[in-house]
Coordinates of C-alpha atoms and ligand atoms in Angstrom, one line a residue:
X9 CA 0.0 0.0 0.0
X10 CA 1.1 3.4 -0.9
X11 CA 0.1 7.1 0.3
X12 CA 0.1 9.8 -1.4
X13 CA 1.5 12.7 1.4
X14 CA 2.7 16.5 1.4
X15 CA 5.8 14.9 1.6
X16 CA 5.5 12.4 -1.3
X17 CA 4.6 8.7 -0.8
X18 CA 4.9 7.0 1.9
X19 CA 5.6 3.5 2.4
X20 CA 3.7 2.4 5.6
X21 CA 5.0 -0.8 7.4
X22 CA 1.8 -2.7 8.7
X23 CA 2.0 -1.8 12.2
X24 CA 1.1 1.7 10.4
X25 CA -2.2 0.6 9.6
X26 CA -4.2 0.4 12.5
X27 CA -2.2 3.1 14.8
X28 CA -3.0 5.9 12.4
X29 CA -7.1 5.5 12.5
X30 CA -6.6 5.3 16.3
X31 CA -4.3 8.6 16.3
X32 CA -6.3 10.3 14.2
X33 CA -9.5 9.5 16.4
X34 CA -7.4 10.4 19.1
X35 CA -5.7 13.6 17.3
X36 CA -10.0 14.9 17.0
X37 CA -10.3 14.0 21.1
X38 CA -7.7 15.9 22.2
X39 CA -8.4 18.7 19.6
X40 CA -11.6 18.6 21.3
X41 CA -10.6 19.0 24.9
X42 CA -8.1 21.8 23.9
X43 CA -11.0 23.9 22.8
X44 CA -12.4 23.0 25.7
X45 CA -15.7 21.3 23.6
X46 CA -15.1 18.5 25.5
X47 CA -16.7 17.9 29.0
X48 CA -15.6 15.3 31.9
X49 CA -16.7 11.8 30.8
X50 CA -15.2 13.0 26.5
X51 CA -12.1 13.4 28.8
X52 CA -12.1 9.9 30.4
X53 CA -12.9 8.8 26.6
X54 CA -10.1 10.2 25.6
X55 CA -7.9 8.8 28.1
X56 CA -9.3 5.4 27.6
X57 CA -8.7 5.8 23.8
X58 CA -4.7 7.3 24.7
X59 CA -4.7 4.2 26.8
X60 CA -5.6 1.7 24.5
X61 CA -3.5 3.3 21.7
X62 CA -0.1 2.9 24.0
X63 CA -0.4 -0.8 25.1
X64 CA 2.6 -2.6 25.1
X65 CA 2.9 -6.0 23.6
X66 CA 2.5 -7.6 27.1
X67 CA 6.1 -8.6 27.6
X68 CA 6.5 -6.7 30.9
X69 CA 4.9 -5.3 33.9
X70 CA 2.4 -3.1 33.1
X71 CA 3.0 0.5 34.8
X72 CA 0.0 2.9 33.5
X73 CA -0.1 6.9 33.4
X74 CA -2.2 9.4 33.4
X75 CA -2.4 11.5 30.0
X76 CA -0.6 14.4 31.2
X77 CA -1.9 17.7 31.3
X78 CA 1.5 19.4 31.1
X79 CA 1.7 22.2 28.2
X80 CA 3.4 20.3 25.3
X81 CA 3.8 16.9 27.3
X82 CA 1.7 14.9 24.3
X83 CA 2.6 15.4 20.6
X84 CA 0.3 14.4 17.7
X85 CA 3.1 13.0 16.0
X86 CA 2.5 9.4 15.0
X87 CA 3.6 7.2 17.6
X88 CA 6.8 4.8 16.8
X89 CA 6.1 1.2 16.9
X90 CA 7.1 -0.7 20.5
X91 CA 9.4 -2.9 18.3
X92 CA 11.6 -0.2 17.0
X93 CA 11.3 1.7 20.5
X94 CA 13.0 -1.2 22.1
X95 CA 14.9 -2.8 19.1
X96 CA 16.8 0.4 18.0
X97 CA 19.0 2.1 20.8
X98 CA 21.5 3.5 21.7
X99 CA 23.1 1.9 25.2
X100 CA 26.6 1.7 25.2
X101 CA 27.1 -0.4 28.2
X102 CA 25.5 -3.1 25.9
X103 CA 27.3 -2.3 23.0
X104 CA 27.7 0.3 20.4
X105 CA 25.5 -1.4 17.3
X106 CA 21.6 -0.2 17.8
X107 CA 20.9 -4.1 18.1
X108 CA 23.1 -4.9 20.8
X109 CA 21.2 -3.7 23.5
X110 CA 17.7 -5.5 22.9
X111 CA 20.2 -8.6 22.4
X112 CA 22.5 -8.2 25.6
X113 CA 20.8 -5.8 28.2
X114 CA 19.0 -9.2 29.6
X115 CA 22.2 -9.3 32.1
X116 CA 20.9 -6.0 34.1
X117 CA 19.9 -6.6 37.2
X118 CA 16.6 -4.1 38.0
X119 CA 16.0 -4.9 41.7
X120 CA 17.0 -4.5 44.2
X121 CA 17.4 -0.6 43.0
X122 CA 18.7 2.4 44.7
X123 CA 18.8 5.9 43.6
X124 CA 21.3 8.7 46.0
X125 CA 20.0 12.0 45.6
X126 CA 22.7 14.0 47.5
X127 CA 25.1 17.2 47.2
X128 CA 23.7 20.7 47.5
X129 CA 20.2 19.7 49.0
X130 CA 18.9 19.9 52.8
X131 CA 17.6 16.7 53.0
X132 CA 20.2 14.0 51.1
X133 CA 18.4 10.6 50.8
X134 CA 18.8 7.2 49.5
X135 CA 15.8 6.4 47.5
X136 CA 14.8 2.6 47.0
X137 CA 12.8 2.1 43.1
X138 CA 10.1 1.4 44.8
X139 CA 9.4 4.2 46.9
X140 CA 10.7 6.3 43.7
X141 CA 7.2 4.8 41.7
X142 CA 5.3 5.9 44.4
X143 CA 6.3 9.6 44.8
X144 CA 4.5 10.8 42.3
X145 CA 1.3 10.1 40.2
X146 CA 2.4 8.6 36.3
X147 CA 1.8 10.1 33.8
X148 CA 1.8 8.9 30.2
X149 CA 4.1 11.8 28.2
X150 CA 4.0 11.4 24.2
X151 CA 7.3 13.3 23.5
X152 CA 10.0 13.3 20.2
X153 CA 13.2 11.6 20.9
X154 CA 16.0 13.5 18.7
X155 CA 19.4 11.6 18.2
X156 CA 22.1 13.6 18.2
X157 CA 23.2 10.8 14.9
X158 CA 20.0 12.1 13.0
X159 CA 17.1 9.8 13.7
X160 CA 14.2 10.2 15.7
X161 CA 11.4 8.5 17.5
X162 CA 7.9 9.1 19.1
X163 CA 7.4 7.1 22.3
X164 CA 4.8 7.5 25.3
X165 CA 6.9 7.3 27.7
X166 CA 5.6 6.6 31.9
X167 CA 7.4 8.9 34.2
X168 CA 6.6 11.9 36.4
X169 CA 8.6 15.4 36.2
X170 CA 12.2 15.0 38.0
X171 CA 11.2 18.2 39.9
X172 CA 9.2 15.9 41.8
X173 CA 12.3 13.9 43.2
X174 CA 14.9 17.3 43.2
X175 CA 12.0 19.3 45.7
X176 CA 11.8 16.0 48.0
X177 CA 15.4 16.7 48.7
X178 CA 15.2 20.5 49.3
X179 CA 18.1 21.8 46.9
X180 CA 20.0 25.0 48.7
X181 CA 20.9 28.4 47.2
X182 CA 23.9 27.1 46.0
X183 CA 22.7 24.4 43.7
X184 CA 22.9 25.6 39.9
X185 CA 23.2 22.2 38.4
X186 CA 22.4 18.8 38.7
X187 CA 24.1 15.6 37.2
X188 CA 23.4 12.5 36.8
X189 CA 24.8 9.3 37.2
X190 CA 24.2 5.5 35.8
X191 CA 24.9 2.2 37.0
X192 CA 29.0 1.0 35.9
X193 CA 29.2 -2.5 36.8
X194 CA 31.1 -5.2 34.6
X195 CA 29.6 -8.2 35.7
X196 CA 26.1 -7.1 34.1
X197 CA 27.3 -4.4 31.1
X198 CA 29.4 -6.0 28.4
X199 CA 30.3 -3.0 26.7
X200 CA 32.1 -1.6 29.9
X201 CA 35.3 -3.6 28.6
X202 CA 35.6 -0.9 25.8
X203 CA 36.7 2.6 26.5
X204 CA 34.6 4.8 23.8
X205 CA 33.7 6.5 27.3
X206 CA 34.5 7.0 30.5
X207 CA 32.4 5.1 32.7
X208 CA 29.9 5.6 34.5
X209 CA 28.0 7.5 31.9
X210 CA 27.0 11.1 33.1
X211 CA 25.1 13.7 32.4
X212 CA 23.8 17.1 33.3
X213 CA 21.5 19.8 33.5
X214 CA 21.7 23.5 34.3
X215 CA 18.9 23.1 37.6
X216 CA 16.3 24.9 35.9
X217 CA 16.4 22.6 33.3
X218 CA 16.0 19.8 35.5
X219 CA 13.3 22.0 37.6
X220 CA 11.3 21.9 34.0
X221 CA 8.1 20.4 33.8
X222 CA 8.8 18.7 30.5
X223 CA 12.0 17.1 31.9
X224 CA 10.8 13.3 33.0
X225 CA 11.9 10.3 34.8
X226 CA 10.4 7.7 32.9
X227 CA 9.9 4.4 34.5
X228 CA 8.1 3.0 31.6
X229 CA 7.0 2.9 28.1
X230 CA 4.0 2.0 25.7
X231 CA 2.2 1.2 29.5
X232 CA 4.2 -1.5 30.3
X233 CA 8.2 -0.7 32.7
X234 CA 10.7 -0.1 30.8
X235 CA 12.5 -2.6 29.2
X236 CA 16.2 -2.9 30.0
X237 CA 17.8 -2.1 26.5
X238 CA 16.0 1.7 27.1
X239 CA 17.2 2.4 30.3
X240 CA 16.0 0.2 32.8
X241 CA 14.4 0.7 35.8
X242 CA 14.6 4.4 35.8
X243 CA 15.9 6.8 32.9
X244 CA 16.2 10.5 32.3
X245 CA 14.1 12.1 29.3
X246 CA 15.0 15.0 28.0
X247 CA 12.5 15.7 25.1
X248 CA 14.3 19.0 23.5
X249 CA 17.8 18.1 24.1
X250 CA 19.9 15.4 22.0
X251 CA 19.5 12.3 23.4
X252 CA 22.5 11.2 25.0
X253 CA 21.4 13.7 27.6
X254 CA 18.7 11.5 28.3
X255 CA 20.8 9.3 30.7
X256 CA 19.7 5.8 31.1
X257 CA 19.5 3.4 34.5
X258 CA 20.2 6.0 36.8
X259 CA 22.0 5.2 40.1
X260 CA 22.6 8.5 41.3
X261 CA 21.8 12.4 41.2
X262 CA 24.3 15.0 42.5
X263 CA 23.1 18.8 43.4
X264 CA 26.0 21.2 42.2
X265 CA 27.7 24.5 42.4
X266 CA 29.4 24.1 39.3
X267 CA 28.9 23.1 35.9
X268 CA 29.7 19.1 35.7
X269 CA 31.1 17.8 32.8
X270 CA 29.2 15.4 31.0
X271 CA 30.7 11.6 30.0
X272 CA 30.4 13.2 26.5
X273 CA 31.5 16.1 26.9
X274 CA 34.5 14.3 28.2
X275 CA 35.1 11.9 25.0
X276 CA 34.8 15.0 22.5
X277 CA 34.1 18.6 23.8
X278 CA 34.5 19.8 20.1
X279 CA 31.4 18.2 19.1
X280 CA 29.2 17.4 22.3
X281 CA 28.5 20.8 24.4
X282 CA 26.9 21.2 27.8
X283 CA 23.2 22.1 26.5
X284 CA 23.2 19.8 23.6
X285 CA 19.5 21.6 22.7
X286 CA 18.2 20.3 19.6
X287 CA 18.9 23.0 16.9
X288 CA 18.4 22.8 13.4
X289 CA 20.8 25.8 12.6
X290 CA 23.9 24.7 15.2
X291 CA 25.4 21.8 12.7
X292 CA 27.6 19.2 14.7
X293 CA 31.6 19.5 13.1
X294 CA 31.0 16.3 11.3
X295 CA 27.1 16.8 9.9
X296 CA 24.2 18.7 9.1
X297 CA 21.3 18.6 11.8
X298 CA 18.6 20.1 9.8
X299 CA 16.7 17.2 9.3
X300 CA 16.2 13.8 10.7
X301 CA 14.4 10.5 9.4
X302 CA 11.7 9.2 11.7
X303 CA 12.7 5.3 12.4
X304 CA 10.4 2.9 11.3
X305 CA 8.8 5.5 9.0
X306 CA 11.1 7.5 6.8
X307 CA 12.2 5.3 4.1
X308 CA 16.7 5.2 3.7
X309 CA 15.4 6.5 0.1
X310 CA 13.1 9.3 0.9
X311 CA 14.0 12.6 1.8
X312 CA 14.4 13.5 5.7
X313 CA 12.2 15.8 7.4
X314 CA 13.2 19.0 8.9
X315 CA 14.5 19.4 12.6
X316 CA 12.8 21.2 15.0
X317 CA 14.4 24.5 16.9
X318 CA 14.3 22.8 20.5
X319 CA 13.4 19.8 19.0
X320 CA 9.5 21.1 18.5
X321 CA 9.4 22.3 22.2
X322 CA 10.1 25.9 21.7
X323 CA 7.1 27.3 23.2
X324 CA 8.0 25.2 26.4
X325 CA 11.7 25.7 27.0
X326 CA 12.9 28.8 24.9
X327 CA 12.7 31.3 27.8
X328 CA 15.5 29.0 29.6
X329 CA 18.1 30.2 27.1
X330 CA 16.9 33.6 26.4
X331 CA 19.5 36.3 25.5
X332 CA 22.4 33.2 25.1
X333 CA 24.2 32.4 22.1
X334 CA 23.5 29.2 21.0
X335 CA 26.2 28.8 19.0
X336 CA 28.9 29.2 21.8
X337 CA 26.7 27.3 24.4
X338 CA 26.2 24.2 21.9
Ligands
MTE11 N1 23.7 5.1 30.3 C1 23.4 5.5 29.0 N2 22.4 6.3 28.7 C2 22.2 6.6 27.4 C3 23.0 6.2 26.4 C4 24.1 5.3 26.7 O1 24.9 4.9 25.8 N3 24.3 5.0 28.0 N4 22.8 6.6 25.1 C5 22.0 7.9 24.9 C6 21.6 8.1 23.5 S1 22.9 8.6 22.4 C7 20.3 8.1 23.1 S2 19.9 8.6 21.5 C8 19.3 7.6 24.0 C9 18.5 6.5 23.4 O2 17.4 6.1 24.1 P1 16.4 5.0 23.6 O3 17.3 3.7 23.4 O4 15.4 4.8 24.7 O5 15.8 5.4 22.3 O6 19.8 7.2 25.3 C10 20.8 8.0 25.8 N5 21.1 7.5 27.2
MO12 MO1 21.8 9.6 20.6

């Protein structure tokens, strides 16, 4: 089957078929409720019909969200199929090939789990996974994922805003920035025994940034935890940065004065910068990043679609970086 689009044809897969009736019906709903046509029991419709839309296959435990209500928290954009979510990533610790993590992550160990939220903060404290899923309601987030490599993805990811975990541990004055840090451990993460990085993998955020509504600690995806190959049992999601800043099986989260430097920032400052915002007129050294194929959509043949300033999320997240030059803080 071909379609005819505004971009020229299309190709669907088959797992198109079905998903883009539902996300059209679904596109109308929420249309709906934004024009405020809707009243209460459209709303539960709708949040049945998100519902149904983001099952997972059934493969894991099922963790459900609320649709958020959080300004630019759920794109229209069609959704990318579970199999390419978990099939195509990027996890070093399990190898650098985008098949190697579905293959090898199987070796992480999820429980027990512990999360230390300490540095600049009055009240430092060991978190254990399971009181982490129960600090704060989940939500189901429909955001873009933007590789820094030029593909991208739409998944409805489970999480709550990391603000929620950062305020439970009263930051002081002096905290500016936040970083954070994954698991390292040999006996589970094959790719540990080669040195593309500096383990553990770490990133970072200026606080505000982290303070952000839109910034999420996903526990989950497509309804259902997360499966270890994307960042198992707790990861960092980032929607309108590249997305190695969206650090994956997160051990700990450090309050700072200063500016930490990031595990890729580290490899190759010339090319990864601290803010790493998605922006279609900053190119990295090596490539253009004006446009992007969507996986499990965009054809190798057909041309890419344009990038996003802020990855789509301009509205959202602009203000953060008002007055800098984006340029110099790449
Ligand atoms: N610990 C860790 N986190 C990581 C990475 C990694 O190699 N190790 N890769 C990053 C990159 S480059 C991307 S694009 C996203 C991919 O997330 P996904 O596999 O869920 O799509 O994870 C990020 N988080
Ligand atoms: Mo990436």
């Amino acid at each position: 089957m071909v379609i005819k689009t505004d971009r020229g044809f299309e190709h669907p897969t088959p797992s198109d078929i079905t998903p883009r009736e539902v996300f059209e019906s679904r596109r109308r709903l929420l249309q709906g409720l934004a024009l405020g046509a809707a009243g209460p029991s459209m709303a539960l419709w709708a949040q049945r019909d998100a519902r149904a839309m983001t099952a997972g296959p059934g493969k894991l435990a099922k963790l459900p969200g609320v649709a958020s209500t959080i300004e630019g928290a759920v794109v229209m954009d069609k959704l990318t199929a579970y199999e390419h979510v978990a099939g195509y990533n990027n996890y070093y610790e399990f190898g650098v090939e985008k098949t190697d993590p579905a293959r090898t992550a199987h070796t992480l160990r999820t429980r027990p789990w512990t999360v230390a939220v300490e540095g600049e903060c009055a009240k430092p404290r060991t978190f254990g996974i399971e009181e982490l899923l129960k600090l704060a309601p989940m939500e189901e987030r429909i955001y873009r994922l933007r590789c820094v490599e030029g593909w991208s993805m739409v998944v409805p990811w489970v999480g709550y805003s990391v603000s929620n975990i950062l305020r439970a541990v009263e930051p002081t004055g002096k905290a500016k920035f936040v970083e954070f840090v994954t698991l390292a451990d040999r006996t589970q993460m094959p790719g540990l025994r080669s040195s593309v990085l500096d383990w553990p993998y770490k990133e970072g955020l200026r606080l505000d940034e982290a303070m952000h509504p839109l910034t999420l600690m996903a526990f989950g995806l497509y309804g259902e935890v997360l499966p270890n190959q994307n960042g198992a049992p707790l990861r960092l999601v980032v929607p309108w940065k590249y997305g190695f800043k969206s650090a994956k099986s997160i051990v700990k989260i450090r309050l700072l004065e200063k500016q930490p430097r990031s595990s890729w920032e580290q490899a190759i400052a010339s090319e990864y910068g601290f803010y790493s915002n998605v922006n279609p007129k900053v190119d990295h050294p090596r490539w253009s990043q004006a446009t992007e194929r969507r996986i499990g959509e965009d054809g190798v043949f057909q041309r890419k679609r344009p990038t996003l300033m802020f990855n789509g999320y301009e509205a959202q997240v602009g203000q953060l970086y008002a007055g800098m030059d984006l340029r110099k803080f790449y």
